[in-house]
mmCIF file of C-alpha atoms and ligand atoms in Angstrom:
data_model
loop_
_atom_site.group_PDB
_atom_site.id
_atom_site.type_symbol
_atom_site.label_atom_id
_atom_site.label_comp_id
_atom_site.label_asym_id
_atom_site.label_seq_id
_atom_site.Cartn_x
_atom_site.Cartn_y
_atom_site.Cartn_z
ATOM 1 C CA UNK A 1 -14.823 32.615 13.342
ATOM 2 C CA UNK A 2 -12.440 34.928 11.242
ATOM 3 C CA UNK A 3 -9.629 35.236 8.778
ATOM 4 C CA UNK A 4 -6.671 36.479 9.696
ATOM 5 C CA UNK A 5 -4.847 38.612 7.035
ATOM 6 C CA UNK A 6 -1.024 39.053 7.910
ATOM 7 C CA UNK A 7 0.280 42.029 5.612
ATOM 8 C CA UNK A 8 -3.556 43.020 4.721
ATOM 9 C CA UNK A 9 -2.891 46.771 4.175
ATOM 10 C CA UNK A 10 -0.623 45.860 1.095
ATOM 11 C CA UNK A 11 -0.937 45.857 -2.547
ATOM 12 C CA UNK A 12 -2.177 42.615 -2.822
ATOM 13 C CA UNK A 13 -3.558 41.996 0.736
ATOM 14 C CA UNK A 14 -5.817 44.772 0.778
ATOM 15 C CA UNK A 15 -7.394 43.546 -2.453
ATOM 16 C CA UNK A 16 -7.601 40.126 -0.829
ATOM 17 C CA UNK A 17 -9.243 41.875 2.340
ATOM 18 C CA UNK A 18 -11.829 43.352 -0.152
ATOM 19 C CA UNK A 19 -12.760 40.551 -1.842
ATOM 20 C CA UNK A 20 -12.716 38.616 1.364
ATOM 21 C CA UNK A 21 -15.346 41.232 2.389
ATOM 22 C CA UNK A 22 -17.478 40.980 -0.259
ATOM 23 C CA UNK A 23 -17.672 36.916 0.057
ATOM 24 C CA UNK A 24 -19.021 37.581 3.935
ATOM 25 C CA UNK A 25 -15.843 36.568 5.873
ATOM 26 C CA UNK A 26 -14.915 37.938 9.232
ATOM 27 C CA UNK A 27 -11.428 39.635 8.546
ATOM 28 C CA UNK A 28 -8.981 40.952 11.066
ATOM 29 C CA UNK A 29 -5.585 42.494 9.403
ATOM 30 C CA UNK A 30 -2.463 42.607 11.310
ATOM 31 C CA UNK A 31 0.459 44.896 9.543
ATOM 32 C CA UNK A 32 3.106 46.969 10.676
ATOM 33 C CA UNK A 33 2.813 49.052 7.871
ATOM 34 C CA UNK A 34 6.307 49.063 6.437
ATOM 35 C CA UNK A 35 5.116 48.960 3.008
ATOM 36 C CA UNK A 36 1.641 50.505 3.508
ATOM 37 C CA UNK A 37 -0.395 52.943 5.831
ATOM 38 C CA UNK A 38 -3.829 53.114 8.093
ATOM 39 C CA UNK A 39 -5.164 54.945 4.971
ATOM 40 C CA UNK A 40 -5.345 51.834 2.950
ATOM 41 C CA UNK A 41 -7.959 50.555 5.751
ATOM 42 C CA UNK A 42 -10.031 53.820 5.106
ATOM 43 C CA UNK A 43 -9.955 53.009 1.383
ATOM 44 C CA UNK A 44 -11.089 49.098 2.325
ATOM 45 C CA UNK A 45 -13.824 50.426 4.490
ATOM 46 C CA UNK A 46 -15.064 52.944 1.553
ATOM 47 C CA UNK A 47 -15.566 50.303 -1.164
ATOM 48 C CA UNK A 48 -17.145 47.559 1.369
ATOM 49 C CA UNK A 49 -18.696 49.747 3.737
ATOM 50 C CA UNK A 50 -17.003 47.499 6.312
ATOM 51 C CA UNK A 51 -13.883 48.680 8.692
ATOM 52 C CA UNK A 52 -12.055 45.326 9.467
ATOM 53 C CA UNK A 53 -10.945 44.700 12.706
ATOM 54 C CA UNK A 54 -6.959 45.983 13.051
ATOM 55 C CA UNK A 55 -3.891 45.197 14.793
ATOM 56 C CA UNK A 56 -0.761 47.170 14.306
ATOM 57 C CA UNK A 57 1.246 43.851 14.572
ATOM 58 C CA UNK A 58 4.845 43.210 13.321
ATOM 59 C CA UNK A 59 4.731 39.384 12.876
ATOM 60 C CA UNK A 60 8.332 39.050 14.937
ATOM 61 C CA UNK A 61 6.435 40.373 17.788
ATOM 62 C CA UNK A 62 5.430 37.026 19.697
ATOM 63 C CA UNK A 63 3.654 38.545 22.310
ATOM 64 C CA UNK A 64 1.508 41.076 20.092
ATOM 65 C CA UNK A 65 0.295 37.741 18.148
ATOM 66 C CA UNK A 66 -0.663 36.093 21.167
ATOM 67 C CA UNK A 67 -2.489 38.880 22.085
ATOM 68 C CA UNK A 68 -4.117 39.108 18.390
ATOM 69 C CA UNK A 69 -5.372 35.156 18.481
ATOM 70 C CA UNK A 70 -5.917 35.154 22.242
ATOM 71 C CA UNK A 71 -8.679 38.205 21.602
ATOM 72 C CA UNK A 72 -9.880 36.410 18.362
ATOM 73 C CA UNK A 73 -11.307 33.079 17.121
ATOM 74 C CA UNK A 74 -9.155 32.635 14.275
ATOM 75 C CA UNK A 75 -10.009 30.276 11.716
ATOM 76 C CA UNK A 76 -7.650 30.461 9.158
ATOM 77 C CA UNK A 77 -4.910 32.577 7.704
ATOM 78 C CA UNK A 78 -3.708 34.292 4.545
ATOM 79 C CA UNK A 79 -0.348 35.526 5.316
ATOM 80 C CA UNK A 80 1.210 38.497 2.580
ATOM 81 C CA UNK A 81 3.226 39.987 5.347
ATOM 82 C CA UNK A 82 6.776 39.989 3.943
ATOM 83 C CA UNK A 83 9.300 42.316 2.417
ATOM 84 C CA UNK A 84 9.488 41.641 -1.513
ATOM 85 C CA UNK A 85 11.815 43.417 -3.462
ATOM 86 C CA UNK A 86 14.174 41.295 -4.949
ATOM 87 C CA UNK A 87 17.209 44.240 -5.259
ATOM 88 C CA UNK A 88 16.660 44.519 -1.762
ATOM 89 C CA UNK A 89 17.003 41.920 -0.834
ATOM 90 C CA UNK A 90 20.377 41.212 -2.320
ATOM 91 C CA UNK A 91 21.903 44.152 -0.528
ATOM 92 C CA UNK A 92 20.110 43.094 2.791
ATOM 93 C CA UNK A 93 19.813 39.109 2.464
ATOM 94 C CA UNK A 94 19.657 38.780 6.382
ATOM 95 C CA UNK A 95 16.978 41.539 6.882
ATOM 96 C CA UNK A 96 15.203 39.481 4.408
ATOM 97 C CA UNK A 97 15.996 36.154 5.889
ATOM 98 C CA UNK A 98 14.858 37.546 9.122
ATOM 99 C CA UNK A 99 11.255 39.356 8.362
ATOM 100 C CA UNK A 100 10.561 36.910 5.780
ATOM 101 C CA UNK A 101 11.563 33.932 7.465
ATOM 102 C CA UNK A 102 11.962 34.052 11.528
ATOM 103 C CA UNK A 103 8.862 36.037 11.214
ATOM 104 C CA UNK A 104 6.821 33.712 9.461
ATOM 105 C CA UNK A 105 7.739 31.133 12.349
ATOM 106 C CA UNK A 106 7.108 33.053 14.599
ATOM 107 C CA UNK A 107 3.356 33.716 13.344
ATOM 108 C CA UNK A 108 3.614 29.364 12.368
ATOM 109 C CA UNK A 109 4.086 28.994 16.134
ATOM 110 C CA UNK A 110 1.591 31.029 17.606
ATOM 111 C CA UNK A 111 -0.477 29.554 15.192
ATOM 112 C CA UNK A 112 0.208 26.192 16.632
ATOM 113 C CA UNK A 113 -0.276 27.354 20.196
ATOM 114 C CA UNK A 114 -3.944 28.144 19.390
ATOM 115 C CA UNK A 115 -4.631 25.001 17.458
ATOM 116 C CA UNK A 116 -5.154 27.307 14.070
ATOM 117 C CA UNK A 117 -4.213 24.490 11.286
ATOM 118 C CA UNK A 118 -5.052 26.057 8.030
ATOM 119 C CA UNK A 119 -2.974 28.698 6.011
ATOM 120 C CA UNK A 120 -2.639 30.338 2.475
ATOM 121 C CA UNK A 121 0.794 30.904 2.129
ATOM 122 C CA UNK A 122 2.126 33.979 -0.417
ATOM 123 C CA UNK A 123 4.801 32.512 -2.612
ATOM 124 C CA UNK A 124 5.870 33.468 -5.855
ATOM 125 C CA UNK A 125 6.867 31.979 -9.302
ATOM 126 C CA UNK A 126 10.073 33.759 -8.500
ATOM 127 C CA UNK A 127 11.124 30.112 -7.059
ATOM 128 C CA UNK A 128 11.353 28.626 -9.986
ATOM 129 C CA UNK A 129 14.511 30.522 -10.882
ATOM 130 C CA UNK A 130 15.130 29.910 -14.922
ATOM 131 C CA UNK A 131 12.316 27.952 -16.002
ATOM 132 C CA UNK A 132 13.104 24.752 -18.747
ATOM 133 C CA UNK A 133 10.200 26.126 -20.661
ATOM 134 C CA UNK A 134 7.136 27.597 -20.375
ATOM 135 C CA UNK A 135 4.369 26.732 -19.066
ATOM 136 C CA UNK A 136 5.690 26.213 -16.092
ATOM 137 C CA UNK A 137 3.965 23.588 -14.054
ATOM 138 C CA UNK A 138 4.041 23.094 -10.277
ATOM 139 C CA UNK A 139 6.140 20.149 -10.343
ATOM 140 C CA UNK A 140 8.884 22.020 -12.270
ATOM 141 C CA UNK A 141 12.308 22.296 -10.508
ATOM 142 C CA UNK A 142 12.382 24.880 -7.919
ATOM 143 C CA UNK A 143 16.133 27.267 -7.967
ATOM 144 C CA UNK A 144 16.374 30.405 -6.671
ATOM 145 C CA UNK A 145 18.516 33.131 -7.774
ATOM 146 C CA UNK A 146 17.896 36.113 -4.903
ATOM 147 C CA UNK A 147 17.383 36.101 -1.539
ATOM 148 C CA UNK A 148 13.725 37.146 -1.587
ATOM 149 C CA UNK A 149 12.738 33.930 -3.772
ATOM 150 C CA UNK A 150 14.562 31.973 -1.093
ATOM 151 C CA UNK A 151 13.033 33.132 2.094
ATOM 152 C CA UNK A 152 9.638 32.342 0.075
ATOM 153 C CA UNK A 153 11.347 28.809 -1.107
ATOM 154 C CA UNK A 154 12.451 27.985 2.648
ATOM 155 C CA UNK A 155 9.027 29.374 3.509
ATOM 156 C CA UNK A 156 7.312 26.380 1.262
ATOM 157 C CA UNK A 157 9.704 23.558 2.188
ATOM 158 C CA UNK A 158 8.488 24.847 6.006
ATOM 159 C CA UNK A 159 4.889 24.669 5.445
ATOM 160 C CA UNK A 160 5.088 21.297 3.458
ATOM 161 C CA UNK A 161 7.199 19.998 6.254
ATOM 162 C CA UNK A 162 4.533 21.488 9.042
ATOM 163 C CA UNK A 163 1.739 19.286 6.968
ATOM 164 C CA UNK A 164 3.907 16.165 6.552
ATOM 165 C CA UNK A 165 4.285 15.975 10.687
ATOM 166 C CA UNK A 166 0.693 16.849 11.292
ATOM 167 C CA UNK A 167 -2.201 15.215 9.194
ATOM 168 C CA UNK A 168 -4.286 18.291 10.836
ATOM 169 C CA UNK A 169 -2.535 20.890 9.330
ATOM 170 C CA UNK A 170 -4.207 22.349 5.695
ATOM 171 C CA UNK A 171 -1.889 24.795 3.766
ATOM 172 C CA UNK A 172 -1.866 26.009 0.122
ATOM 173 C CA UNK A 173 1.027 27.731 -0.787
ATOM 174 C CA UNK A 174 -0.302 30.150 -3.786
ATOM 175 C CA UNK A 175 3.092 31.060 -6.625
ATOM 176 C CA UNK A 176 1.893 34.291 -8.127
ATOM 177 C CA UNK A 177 3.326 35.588 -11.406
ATOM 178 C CA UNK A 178 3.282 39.491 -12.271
ATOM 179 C CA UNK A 179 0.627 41.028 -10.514
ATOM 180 C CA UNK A 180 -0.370 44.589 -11.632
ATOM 181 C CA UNK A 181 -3.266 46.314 -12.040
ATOM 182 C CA UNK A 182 -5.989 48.432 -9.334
ATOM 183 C CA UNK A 183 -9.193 47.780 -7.776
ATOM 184 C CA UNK A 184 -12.017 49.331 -10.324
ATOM 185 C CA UNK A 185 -12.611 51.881 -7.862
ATOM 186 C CA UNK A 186 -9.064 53.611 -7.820
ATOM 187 C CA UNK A 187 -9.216 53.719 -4.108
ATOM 188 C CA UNK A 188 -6.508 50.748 -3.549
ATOM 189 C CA UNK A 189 -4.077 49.925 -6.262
ATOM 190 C CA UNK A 190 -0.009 49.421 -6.048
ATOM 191 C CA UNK A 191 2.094 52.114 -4.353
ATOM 192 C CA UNK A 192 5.774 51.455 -4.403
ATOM 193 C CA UNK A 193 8.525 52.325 -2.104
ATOM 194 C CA UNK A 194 10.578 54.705 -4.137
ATOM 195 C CA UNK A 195 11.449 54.381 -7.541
ATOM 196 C CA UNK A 196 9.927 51.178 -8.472
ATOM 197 C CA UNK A 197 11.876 48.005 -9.941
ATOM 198 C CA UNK A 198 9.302 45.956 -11.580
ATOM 199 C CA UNK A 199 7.644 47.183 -15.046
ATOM 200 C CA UNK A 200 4.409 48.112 -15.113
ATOM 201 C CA UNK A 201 4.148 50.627 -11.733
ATOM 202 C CA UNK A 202 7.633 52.755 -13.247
ATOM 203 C CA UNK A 203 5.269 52.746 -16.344
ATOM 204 C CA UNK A 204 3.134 54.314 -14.385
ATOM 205 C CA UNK A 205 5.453 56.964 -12.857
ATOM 206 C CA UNK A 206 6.073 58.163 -16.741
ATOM 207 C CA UNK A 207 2.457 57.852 -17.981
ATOM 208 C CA UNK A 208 2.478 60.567 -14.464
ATOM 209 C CA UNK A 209 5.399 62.162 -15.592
ATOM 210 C CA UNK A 210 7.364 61.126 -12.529
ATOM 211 C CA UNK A 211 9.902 59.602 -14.869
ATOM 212 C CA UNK A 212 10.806 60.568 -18.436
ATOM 213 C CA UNK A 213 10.855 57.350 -20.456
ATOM 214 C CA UNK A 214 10.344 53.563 -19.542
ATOM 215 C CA UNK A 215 13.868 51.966 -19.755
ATOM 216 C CA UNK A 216 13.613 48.680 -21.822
ATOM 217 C CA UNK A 217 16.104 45.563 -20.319
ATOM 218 C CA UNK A 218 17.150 44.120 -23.182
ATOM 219 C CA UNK A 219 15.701 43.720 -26.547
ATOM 220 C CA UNK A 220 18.234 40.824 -27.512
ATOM 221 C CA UNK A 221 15.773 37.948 -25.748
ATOM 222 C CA UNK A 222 14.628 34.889 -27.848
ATOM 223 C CA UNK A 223 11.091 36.639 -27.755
ATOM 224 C CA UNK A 224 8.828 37.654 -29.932
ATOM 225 C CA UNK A 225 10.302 41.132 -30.183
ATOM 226 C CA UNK A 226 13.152 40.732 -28.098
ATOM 227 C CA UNK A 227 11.795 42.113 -24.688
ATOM 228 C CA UNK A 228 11.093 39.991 -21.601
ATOM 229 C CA UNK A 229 7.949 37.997 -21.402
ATOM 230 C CA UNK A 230 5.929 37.765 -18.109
ATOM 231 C CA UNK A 231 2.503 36.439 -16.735
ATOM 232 C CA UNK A 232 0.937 39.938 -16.172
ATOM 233 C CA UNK A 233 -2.214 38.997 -14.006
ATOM 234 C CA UNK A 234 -4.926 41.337 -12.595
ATOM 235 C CA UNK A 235 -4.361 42.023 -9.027
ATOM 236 C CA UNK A 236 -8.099 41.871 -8.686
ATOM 237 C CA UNK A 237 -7.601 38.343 -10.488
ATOM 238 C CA UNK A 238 -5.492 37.125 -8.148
ATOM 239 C CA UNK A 239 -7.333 38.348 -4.778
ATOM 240 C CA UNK A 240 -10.361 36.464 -6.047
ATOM 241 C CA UNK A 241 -7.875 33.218 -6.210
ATOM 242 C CA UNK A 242 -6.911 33.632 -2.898
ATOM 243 C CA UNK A 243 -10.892 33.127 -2.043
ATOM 244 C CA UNK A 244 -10.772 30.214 -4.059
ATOM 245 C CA UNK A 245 -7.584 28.642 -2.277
ATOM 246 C CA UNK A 246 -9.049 29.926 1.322
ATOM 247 C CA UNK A 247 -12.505 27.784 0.331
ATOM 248 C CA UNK A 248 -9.996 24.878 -0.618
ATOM 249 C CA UNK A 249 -8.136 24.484 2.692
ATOM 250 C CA UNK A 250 -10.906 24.813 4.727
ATOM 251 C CA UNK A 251 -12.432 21.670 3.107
ATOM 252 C CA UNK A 252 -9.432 19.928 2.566
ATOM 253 C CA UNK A 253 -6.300 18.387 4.854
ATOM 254 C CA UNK A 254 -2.619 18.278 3.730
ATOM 255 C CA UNK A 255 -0.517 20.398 1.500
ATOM 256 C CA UNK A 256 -0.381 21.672 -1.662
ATOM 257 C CA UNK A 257 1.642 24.425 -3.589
ATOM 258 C CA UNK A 258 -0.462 26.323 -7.182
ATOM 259 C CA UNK A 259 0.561 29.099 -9.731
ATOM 260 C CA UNK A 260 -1.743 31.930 -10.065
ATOM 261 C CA UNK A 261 -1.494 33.697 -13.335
ATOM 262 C CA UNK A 262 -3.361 33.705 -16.638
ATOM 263 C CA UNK A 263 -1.046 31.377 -18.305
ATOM 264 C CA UNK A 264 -0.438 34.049 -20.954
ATOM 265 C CA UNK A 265 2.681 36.109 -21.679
ATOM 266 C CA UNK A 266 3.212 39.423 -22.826
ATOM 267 C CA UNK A 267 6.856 40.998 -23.797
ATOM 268 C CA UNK A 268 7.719 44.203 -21.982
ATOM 269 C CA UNK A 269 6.901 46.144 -25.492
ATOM 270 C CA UNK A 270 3.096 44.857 -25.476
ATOM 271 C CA UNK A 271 2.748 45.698 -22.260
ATOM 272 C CA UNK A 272 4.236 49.416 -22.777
ATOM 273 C CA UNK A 273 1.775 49.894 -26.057
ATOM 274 C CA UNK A 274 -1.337 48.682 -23.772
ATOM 275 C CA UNK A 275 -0.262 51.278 -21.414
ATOM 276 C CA UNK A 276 -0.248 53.750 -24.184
ATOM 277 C CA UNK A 277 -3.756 52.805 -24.903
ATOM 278 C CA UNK A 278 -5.111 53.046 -21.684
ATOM 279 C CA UNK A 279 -3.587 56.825 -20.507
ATOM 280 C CA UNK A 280 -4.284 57.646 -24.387
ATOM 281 C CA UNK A 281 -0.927 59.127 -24.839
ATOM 282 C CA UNK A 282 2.386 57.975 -26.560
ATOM 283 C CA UNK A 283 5.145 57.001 -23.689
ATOM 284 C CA UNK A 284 8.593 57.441 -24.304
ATOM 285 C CA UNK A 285 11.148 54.429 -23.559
ATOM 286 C CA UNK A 286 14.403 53.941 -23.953
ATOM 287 C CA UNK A 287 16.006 50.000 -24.942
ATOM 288 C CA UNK A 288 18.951 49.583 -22.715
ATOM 289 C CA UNK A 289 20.953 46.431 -21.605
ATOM 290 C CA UNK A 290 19.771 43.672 -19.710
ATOM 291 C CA UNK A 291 19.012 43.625 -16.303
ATOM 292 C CA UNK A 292 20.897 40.743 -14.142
ATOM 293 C CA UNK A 293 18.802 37.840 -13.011
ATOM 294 C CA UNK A 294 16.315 38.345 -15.538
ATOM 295 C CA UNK A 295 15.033 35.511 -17.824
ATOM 296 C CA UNK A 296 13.820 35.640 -21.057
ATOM 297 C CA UNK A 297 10.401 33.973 -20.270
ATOM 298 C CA UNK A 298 8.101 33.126 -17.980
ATOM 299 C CA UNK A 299 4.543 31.829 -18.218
ATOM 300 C CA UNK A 300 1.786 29.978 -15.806
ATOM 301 C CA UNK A 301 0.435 26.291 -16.128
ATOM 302 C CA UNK A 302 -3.085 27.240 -14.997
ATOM 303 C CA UNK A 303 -3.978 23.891 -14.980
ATOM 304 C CA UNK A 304 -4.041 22.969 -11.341
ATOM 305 C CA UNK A 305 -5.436 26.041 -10.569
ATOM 306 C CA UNK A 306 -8.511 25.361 -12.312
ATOM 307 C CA UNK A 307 -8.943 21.450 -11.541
ATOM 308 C CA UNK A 308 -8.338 22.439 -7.576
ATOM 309 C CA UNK A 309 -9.898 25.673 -7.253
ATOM 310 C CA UNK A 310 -12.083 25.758 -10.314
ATOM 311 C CA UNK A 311 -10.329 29.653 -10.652
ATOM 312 C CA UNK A 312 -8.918 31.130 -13.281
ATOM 313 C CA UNK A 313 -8.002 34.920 -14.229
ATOM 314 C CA UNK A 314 -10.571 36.559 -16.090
ATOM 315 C CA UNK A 315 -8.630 40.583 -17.196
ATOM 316 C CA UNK A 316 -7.112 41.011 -19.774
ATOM 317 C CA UNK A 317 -3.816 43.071 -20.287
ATOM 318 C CA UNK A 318 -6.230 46.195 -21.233
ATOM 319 C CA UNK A 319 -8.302 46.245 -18.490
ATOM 320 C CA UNK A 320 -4.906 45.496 -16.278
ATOM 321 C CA UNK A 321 -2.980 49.067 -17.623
ATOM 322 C CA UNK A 322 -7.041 50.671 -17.971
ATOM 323 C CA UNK A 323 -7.503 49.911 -13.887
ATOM 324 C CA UNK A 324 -3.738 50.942 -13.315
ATOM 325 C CA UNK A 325 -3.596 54.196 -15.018
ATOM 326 C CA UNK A 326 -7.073 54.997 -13.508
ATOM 327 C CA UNK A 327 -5.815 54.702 -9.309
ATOM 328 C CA UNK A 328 -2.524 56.449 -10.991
ATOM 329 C CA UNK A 329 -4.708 59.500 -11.706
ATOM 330 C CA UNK A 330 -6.208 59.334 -8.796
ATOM 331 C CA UNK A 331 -3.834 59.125 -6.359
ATOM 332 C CA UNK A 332 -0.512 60.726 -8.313
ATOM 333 C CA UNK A 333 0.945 60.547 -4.918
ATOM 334 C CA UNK A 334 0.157 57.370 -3.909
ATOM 335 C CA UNK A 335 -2.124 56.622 -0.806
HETATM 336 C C1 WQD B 401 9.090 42.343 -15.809
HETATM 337 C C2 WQD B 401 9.769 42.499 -17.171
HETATM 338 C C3 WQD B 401 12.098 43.043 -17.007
HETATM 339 C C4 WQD B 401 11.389 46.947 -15.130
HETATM 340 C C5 WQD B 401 9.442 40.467 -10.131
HETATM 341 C C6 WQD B 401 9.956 39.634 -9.028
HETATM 342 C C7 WQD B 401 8.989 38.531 -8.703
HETATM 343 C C8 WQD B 401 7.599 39.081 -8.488
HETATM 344 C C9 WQD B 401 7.162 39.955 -9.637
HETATM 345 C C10 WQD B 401 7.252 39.179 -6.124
HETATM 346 C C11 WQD B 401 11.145 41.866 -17.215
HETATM 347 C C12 WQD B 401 11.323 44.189 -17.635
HETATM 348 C C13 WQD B 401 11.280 45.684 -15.684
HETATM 349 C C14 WQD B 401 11.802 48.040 -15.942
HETATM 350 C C15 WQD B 401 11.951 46.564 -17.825
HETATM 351 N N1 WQD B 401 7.555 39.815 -7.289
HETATM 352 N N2 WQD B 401 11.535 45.504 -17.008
HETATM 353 N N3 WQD B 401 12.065 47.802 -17.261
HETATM 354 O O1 WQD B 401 11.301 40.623 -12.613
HETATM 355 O O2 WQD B 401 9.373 39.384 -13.747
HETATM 356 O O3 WQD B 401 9.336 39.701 -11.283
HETATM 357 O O4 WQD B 401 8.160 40.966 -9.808
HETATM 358 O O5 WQD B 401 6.948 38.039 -5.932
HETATM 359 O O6 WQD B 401 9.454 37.915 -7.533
HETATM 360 O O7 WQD B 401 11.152 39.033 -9.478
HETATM 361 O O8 WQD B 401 8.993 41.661 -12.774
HETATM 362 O O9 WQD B 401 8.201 43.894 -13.415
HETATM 363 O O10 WQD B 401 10.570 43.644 -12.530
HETATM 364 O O11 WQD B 401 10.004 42.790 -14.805
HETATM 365 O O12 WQD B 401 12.194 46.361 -19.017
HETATM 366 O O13 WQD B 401 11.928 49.214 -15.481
HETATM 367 O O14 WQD B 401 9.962 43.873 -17.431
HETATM 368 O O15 WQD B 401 13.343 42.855 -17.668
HETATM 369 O O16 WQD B 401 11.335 41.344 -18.520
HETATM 370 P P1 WQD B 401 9.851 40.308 -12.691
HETATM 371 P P2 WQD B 401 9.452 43.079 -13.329
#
């Protein structure tokens, strides 16, 4: 019996695949690489000794999934694979709607076709638009404000919908908050596409002098010190939940939708002068105006996560920008 890992070359599906490793599952990864590259399964196979079985699978490709769970005796599956920047997927909303969404059915039916009823779905606290406070709790209001947190949203009501018809089915859709952060090692850690959009990885291109100061969004925020507050969580963190949620829906029937983060927030400032302390050098920003879409605040309820899967994130923001900036130096040019 193995775990199928849709997307398992990526940031935070080849940390999954690692830790999925080290518990003793049977992994096969299917990806098509378009934010990732075979290299990432070289890294996998250095830290675990272990080469998982591959596919080079895009998950609209019917036929190349039949062949994948027609070869395999597929137990369950964590599916990452998914485009996820939120920019771009405002200027390309039907790209988005298509990979994200027609391709997840597409894997949902093939699924179906070989009687494979339990799933880990990768959502994100992104569909809970502008939060009414913080913590935010599962059963908060769900909004979206991009197409990206939609195609995860329509993704959800799917899956809930797949369990409702069919008492077989067992599915936890997982919301994570701000992952960042690098395996100890520095052999897998986050490798964007371009010039980054989210925080901490463009801190990283100016901690590697990529990029000559860290532009600030806004420093007019109800916050602490004006900047943005996220959930910064350890990407190591998180893989580990994803054991715990895996565990979870193969003992239990029906579905069920939980935050991962640390239930702490830290404003973009913090996070720059943790940074600082990790590379051991000063690192220049500059405050501009705010970005559109962004809220002021957002923080996990870890509650659920802990009374369901008895997880709960163990890094701190040190050892988050510590394991960053040390795969940064290692690989200045990315994987
Ligand atoms: C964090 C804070 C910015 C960049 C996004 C997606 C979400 C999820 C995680 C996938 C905010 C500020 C940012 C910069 C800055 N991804 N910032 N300068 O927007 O909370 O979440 O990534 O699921 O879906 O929306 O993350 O890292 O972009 O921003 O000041 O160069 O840093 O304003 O306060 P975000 P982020």
């Amino acid at each position: 019996m193995s775990i199928l890992v849709t997307g398992g070359t990526g940031y935070i599906g080849s940390h999954t695949c690692v830790e999925l490793i080290n518990a003793g599952y049977d992994i096969i990864i299917i990806d098509n690489f378009y934010n990732s590259n075979i290299r990432v399964l070289d890294r996998i196979e250095k830290i675990t000794n272990i080469r998982p079985k591959f596919y080079e699978v895009d998950i609209l490709d019917k036929d190349s999934l039949d062949k994948v769970f027609k070869e395999n005796d597929i137990q369950a599956v964590i599916h990452f694979a998914g485009y996820k920047a939120v920019g771009e997927s405002v200027e390309k909303p039907l790209a988005y709607y298509h990979n994200n969404v027609t391709g997840s059915l597409t894997l949902y039916e093939v699924m179906k076709e070989y009687n494979c009823n339990t799933l880990v779905f990768s959502s994100s606290a992104t569909v809970y638009g502008s939060p009414k406070s913080c913590p935010i709790y599962e059963d908060f209001p769900v909004s979206t404000t991009n197409p990206y947190g939609s195609t995860k949203l329509v993704n959800e009501i799917i899956l809930e919908d797949l369990c409702k018809c069919d008492e077989n089915m067992s599915i936890l859709s997982l919301r994570y908050f701000n992952p960042i952060g690098a395996h100890e090692s520095g052999l897998i850690g986050e490798v964007p596409n371009g010039i980054p959009n989210n925080l901490v990885p463009y801190i990283a291109r100016v901690a590697n002098k990529q990029s000559e100061y860290v532009r600030v969004f806004g420093n007019d925020y109800p916050t602490r010190d004006g900047t943005g507050i996220r959930d910064y969580i350890h990407v190591v963190d998180l893989a580990k939940g994803h054991i715990a949620a895996l565990k979870y829906v193969l003992e239990h029937k029906g579905y069920d939708k939980i935050n991962l983060g640390t239930g702490n927030g830290y404003t973009v400032l913090e996070v720059i002068k943790a940074y600082e302390e990790a590379c051991g050098f000063e690192l220049a920003y500059e405050i501009q105006g705010r970005r559109s879409g962004d809220i002021a605040e957002c923080y996990a309820s870890t509650k659920k996560a802990k009374e369901l899967l008895d997880w709960e994130a163990k890094y701190d923001i040190k050892k988050m920008c510590q394991d960053s900036w040390n795969f940064t130096k290692m690989n200045p040019d990315g994987i």
